[in-house]
Tab-separated table of C-alpha atoms in Angstrom:
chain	number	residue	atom	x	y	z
A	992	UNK	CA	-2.626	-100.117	37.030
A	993	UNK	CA	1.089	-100.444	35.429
A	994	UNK	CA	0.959	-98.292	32.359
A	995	UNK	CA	3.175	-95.460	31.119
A	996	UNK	CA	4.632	-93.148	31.744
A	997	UNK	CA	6.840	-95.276	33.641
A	998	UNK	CA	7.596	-93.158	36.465
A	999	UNK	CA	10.999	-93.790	38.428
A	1000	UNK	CA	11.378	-94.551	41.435
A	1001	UNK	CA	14.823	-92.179	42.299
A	1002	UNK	CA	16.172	-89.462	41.029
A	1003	UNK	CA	17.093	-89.820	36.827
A	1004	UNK	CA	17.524	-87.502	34.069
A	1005	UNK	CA	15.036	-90.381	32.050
A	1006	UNK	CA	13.071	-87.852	29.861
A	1007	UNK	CA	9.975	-89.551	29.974
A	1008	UNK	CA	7.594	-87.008	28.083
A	1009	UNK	CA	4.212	-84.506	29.355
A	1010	UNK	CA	1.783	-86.252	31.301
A	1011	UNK	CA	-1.488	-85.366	29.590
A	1012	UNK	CA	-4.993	-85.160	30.747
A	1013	UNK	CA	-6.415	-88.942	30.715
A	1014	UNK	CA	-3.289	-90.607	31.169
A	1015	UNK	CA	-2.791	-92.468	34.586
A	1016	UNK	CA	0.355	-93.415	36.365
A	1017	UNK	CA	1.364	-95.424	39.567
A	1018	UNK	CA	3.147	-94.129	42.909
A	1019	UNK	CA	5.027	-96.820	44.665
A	1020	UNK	CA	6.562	-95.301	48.282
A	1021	UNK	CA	8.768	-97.620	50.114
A	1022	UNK	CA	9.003	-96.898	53.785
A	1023	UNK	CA	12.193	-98.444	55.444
A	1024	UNK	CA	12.418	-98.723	59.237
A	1025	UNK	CA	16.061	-97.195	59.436
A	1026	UNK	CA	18.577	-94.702	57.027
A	1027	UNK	CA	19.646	-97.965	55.419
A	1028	UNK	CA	19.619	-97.303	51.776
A	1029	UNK	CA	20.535	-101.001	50.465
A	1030	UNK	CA	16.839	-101.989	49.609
A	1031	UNK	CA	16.687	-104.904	47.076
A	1032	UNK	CA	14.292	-107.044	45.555
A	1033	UNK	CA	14.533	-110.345	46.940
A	1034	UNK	CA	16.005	-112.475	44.319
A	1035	UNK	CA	14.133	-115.676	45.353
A	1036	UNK	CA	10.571	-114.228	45.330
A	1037	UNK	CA	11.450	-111.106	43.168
A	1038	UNK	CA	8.886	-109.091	45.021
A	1039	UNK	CA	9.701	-108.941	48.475
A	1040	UNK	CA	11.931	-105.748	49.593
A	1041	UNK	CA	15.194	-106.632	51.549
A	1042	UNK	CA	17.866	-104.532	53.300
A	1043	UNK	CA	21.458	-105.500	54.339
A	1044	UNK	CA	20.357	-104.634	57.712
A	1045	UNK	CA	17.487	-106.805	57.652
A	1046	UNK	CA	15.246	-103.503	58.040
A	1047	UNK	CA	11.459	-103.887	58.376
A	1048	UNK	CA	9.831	-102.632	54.860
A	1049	UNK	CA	6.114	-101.555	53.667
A	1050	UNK	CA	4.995	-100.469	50.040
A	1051	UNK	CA	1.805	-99.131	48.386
A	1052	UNK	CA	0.385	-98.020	45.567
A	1053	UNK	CA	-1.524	-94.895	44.565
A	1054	UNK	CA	-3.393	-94.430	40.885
A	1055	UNK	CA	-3.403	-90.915	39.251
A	1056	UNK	CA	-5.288	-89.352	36.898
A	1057	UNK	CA	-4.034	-86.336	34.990
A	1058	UNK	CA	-7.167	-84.002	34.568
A	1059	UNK	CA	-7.743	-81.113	32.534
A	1060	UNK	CA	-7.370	-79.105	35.627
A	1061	UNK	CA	-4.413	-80.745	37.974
A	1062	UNK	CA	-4.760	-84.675	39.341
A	1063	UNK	CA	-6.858	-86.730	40.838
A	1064	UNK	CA	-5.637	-89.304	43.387
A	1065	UNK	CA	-7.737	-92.548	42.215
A	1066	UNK	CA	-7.130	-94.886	45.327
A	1067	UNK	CA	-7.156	-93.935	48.901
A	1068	UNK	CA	-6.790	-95.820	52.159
A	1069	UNK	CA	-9.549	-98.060	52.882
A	1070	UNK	CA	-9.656	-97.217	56.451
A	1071	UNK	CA	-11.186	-93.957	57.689
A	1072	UNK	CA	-8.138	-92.125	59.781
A	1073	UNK	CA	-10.116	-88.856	59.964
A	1074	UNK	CA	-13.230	-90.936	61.627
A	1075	UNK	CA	-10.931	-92.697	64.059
A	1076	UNK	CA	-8.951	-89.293	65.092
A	1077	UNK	CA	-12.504	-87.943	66.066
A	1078	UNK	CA	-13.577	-91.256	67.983
């Protein structure tokens, strides 16, 4: 879920407003392979994440809820890492 706030990616002075309780946002990490800072969005698909080293690349998503008390992380990782650490 895309909605606003729209929160940025880097650091920005964008005032952007309280988050409130019922509001939700998106967190998009990008994980790059190496220090190379040059990631762009691929201008033929404009999704894919390219650097000029030709860096390997992953994104995800996470949904969050503002609650009356804190956050609550709506999406999770749909594999069980605890369970497999214990296996």
């Amino acid at each position: 879920f895309h909605g606003r706030p729209a929160i940025l990616p880097y650091v920005n002075d964008v005032e952007q407003g309280l988050m409130k309780p019922g509001m939700t946002f998106t967190v998009e990490p990008v994980l790059v392979e190496s220090p190379d800072r040059s990631c762009e969005v691929d201008s033929q698909d404009l999704w894919t994440l390219c650097t000029s080293t030709k860096a390997l690349t992953a994104q995800f998503e996470h949904t969050v809820l503002i609650t009356e008390d804190g956050h609550e992380v709506l999406t999770g990782p749909c594999i069980d890492y605890r369970g497999m650490n214990r296996e």
